[in-house]
PDB file of C-alpha atoms in Angstrom:
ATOM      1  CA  UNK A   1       7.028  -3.134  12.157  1.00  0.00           C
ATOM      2  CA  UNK A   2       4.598  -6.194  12.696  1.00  0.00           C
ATOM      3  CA  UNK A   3       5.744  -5.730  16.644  1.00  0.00           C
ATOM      4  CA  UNK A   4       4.770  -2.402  16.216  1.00  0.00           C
ATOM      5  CA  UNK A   5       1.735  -2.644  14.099  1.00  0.00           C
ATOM      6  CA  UNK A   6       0.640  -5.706  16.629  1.00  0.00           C
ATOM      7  CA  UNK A   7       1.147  -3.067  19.995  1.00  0.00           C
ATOM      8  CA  UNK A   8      -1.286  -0.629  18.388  1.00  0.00           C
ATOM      9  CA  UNK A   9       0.724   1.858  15.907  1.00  0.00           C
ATOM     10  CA  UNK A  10      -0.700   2.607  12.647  1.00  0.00           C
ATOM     11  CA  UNK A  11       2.322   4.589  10.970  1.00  0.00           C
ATOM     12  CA  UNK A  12       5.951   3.524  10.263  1.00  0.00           C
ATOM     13  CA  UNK A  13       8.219   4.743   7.848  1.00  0.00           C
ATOM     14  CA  UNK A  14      10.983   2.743   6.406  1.00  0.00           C
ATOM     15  CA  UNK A  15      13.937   4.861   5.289  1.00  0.00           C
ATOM     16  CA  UNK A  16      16.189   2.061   2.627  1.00  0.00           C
ATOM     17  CA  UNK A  17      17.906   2.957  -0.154  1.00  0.00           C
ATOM     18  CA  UNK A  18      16.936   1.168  -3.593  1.00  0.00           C
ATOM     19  CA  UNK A  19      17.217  -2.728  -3.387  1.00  0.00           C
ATOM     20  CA  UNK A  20      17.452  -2.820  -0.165  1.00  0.00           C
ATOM     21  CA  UNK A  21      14.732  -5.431   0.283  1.00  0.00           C
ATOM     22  CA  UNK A  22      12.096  -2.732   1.016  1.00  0.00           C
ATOM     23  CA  UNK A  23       9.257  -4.637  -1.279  1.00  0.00           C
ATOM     24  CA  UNK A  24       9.987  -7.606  -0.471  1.00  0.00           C
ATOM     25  CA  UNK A  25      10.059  -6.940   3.419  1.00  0.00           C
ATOM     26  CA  UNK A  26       6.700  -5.278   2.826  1.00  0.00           C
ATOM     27  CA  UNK A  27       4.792  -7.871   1.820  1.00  0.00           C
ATOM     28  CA  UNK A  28       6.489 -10.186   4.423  1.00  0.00           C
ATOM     29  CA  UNK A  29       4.940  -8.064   6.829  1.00  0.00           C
ATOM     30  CA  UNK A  30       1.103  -8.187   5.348  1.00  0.00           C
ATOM     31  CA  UNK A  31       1.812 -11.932   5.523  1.00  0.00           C
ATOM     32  CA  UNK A  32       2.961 -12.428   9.026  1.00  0.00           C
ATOM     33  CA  UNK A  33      -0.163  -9.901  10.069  1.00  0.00           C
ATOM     34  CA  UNK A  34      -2.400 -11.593   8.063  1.00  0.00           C
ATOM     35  CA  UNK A  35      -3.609  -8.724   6.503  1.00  0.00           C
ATOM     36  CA  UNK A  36      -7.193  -9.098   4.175  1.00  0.00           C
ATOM     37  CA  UNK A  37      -7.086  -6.000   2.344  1.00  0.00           C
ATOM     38  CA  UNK A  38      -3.907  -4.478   1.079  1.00  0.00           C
ATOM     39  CA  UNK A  39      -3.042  -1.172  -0.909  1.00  0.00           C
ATOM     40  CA  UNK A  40      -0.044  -0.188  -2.520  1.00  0.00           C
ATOM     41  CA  UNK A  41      -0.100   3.359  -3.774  1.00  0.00           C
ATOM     42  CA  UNK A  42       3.027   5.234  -5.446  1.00  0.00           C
ATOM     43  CA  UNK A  43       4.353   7.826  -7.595  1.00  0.00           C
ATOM     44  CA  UNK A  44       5.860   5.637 -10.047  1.00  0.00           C
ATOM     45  CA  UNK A  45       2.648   3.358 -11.735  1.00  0.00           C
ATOM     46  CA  UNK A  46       6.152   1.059 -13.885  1.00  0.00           C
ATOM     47  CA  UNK A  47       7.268  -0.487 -10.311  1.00  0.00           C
ATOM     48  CA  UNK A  48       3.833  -2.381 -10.756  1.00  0.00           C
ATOM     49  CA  UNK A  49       6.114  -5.375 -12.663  1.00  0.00           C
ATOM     50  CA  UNK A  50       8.568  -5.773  -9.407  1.00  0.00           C
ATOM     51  CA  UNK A  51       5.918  -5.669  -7.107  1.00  0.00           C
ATOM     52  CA  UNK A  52       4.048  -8.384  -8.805  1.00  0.00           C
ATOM     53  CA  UNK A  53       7.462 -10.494  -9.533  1.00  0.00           C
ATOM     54  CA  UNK A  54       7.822  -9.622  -5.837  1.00  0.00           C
ATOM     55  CA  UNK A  55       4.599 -10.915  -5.054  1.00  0.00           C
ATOM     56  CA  UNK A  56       5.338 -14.087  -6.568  1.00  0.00           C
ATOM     57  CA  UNK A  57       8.561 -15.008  -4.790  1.00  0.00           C
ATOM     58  CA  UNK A  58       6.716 -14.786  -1.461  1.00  0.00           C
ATOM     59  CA  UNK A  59       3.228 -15.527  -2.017  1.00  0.00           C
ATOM     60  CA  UNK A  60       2.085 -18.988  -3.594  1.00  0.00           C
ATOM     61  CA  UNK A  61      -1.763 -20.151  -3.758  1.00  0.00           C
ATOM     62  CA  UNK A  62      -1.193 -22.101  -0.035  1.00  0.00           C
ATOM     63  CA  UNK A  63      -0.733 -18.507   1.160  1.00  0.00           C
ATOM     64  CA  UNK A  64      -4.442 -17.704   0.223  1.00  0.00           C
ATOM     65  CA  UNK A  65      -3.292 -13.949  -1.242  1.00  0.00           C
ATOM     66  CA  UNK A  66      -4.162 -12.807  -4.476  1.00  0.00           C
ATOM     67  CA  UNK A  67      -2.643  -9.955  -6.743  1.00  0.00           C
ATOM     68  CA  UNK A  68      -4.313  -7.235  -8.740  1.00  0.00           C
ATOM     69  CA  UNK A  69      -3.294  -4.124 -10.537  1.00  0.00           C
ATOM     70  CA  UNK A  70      -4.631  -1.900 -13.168  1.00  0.00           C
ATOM     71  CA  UNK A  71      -2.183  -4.417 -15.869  1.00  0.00           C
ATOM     72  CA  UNK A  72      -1.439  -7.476 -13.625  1.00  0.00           C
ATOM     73  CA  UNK A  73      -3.200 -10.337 -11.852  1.00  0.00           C
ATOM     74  CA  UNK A  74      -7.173  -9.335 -11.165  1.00  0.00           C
ATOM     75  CA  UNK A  75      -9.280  -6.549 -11.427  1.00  0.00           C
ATOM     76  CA  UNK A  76     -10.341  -4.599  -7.690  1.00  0.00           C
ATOM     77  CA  UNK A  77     -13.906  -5.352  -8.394  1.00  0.00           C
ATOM     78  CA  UNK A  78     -13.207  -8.993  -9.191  1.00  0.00           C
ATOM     79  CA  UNK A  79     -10.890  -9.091  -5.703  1.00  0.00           C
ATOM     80  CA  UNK A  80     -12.942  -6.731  -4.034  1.00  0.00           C
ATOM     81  CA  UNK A  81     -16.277  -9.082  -4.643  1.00  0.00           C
ATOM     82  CA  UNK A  82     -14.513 -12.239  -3.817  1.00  0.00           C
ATOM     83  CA  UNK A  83     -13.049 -10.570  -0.500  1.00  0.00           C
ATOM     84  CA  UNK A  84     -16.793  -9.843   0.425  1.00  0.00           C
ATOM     85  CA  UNK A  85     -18.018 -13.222  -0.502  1.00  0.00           C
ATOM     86  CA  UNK A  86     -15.275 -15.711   1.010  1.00  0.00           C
ATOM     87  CA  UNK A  87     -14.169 -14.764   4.453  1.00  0.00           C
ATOM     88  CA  UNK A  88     -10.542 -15.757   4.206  1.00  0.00           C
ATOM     89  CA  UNK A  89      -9.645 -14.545   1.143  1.00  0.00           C
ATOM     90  CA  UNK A  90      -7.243 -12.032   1.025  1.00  0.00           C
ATOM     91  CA  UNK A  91      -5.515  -9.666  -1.937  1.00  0.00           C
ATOM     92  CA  UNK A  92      -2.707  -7.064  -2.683  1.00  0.00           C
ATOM     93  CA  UNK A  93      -3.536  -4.213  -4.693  1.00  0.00           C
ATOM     94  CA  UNK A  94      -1.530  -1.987  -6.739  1.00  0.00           C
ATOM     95  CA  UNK A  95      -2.804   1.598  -7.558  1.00  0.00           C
ATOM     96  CA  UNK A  96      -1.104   4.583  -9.052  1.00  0.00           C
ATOM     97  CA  UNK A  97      -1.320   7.775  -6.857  1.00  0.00           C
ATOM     98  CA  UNK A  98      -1.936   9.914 -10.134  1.00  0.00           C
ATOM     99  CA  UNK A  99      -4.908   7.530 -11.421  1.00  0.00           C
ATOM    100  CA  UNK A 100      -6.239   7.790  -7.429  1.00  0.00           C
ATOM    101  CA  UNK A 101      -5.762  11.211  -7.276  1.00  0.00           C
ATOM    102  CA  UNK A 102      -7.750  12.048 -10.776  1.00  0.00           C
ATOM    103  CA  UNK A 103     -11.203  10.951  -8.670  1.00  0.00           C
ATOM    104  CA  UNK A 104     -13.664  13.721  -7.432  1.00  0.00           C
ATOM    105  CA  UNK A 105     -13.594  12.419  -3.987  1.00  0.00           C
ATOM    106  CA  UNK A 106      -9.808  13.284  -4.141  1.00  0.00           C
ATOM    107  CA  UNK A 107     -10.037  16.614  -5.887  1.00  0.00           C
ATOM    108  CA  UNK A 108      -9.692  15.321  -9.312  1.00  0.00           C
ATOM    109  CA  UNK A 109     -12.299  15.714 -12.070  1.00  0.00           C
ATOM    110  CA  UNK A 110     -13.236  12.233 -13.292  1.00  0.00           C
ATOM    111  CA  UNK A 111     -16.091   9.820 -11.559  1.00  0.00           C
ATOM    112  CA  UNK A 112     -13.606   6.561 -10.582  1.00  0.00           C
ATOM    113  CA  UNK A 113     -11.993   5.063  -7.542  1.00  0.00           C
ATOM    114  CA  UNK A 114     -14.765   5.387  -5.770  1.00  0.00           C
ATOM    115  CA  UNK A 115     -14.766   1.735  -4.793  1.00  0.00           C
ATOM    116  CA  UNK A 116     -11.172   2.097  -3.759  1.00  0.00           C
ATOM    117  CA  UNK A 117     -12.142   4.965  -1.384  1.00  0.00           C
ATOM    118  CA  UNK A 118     -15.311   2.945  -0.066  1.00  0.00           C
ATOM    119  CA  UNK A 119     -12.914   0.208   0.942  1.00  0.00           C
ATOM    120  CA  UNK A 120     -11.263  -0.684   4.909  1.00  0.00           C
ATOM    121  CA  UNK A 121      -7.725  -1.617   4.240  1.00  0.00           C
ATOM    122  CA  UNK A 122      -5.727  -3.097   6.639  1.00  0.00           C
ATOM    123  CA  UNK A 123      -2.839  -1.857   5.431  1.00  0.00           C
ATOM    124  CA  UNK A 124      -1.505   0.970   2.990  1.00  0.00           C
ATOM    125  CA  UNK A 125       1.471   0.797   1.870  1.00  0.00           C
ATOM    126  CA  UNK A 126       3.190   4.036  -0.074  1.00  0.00           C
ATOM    127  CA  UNK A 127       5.808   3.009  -1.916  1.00  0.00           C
ATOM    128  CA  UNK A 128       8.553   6.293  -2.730  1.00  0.00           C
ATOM    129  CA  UNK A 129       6.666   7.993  -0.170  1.00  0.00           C
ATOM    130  CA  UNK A 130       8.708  11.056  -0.557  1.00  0.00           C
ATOM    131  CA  UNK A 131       7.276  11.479  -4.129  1.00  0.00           C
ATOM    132  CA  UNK A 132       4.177  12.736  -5.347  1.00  0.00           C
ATOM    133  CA  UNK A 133       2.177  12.502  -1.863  1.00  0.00           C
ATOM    134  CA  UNK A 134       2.799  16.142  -0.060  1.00  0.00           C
ATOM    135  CA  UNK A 135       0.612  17.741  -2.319  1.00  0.00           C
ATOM    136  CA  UNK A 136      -2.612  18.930  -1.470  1.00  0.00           C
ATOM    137  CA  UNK A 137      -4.456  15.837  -3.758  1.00  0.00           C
ATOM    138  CA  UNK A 138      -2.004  13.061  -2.847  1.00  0.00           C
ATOM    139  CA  UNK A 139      -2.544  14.020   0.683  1.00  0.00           C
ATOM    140  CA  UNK A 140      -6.072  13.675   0.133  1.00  0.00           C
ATOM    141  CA  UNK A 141      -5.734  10.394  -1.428  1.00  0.00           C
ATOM    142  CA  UNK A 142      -3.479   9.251   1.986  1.00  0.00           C
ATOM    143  CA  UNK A 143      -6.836  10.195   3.580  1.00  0.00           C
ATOM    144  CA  UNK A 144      -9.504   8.472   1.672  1.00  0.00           C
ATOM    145  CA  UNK A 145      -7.338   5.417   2.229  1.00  0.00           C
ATOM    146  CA  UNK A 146      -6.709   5.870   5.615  1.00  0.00           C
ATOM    147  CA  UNK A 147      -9.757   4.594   8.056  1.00  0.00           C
ATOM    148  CA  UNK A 148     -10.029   3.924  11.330  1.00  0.00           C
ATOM    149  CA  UNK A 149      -8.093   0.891  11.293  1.00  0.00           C
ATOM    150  CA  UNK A 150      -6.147   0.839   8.618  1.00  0.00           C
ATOM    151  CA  UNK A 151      -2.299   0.691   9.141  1.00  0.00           C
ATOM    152  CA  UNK A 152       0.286   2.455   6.628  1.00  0.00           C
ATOM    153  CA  UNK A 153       3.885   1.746   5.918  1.00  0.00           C
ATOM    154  CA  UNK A 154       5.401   4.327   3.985  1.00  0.00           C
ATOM    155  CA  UNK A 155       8.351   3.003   1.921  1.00  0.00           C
ATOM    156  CA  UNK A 156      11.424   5.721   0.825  1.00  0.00           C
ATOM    157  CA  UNK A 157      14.832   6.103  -0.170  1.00  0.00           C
ATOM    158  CA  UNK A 158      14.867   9.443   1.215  1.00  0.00           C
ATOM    159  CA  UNK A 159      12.268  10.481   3.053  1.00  0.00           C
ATOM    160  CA  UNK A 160      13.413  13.956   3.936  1.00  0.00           C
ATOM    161  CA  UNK A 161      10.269  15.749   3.363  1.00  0.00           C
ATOM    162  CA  UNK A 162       8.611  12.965   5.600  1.00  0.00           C
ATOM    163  CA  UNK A 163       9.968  12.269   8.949  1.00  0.00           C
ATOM    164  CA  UNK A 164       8.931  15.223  10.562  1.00  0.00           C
ATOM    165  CA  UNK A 165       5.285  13.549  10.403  1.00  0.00           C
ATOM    166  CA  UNK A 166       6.381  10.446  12.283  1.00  0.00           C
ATOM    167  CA  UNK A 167       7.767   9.747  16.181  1.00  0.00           C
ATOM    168  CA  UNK A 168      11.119   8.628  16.233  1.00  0.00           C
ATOM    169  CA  UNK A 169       9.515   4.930  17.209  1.00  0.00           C
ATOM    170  CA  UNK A 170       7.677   5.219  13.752  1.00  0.00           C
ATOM    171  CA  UNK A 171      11.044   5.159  11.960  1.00  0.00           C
ATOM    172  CA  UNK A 172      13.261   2.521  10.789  1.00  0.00           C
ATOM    173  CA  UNK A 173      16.656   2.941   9.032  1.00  0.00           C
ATOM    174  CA  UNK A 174      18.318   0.062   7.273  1.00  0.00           C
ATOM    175  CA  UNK A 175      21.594   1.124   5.293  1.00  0.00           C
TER     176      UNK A 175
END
């Protein structure tokens, strides 16, 4: 994926069954890219707590990363702001696809995300990928996220209902 991501792709798709090392990988990745700005959307808002344990086997303060989620680690705003102000700071943010996907600019009713939206991510990852995104407001969340340069690793156990969207290149099967 980085060799990939570092030739000019912007889409892969793992394909791992569960504990197969798929989050942990992940975030391996945005550290050997050195990725500023990172997203991690699913279907499933409870994997928040393995992502962050996740986060803190790999990452450590020397790393310069810092975690935020709705319940963990620091607000958006508060990483977002700090991102803007210090040049080499970088985060990992966690974000539920159904809290995303409630914002007008998605098709939702409520006035939120907005900031979310406004940001460039390097990278967007969509973890369970197969879940929760084919509809017509997840898919509109995938594109709010998705800018010109922004990378995305989708992450699934069985992504069925996804690799027709991808090259053959884009795909990579651990079992």
């Amino acid at each position: 994926t980085v060799e990939k991501f570092s030739a000019g792709r912007k889409n892969m798709l793992w394909n791992a069954k569960m504990r197969f090392g798929k989050t942990l990988t992940a975030l391996q990745v945005v550290k050997e890219m050195g990725f500023k700005r990172t997203i991690i959307i699913t279907h499933r808002p409870v994997v928040d707590d393995s992502w962050f344990t996740d986060f803190g086997k790999l990452y450590t303060m020397i790393d310069g990363y810092t975690y935020g989620s709705r319940d963990r680690g620091e607000t958006f705003e508060r990483l977002e702001k700090k991102a803007k102000k210090e040049p080499d700071f970088k985060y990992i943010y966690f974000a539920s696809i159904q809290d995303l996907r409630g914002a007008k600019e998605a098709g939702g009713k409520f006035e939120k995300n907005t900031q979310i939206f406004n940001t460039d991510f390097d990278l967007v990852i969509i973890d369970e990928g197969h879940e929760g995104t084919q509809t017509e407001l997840g898919q509109n969340v995938i594109k709010l996220l998705n800018k010109e340069n922004t990378h995305v690793l989708n992450l699934s156990g069985t992504p069925f209902n996804l690799m027709d969207k991808y090259d053959e290149d884009e795909i990579f099967t651990w079992d």
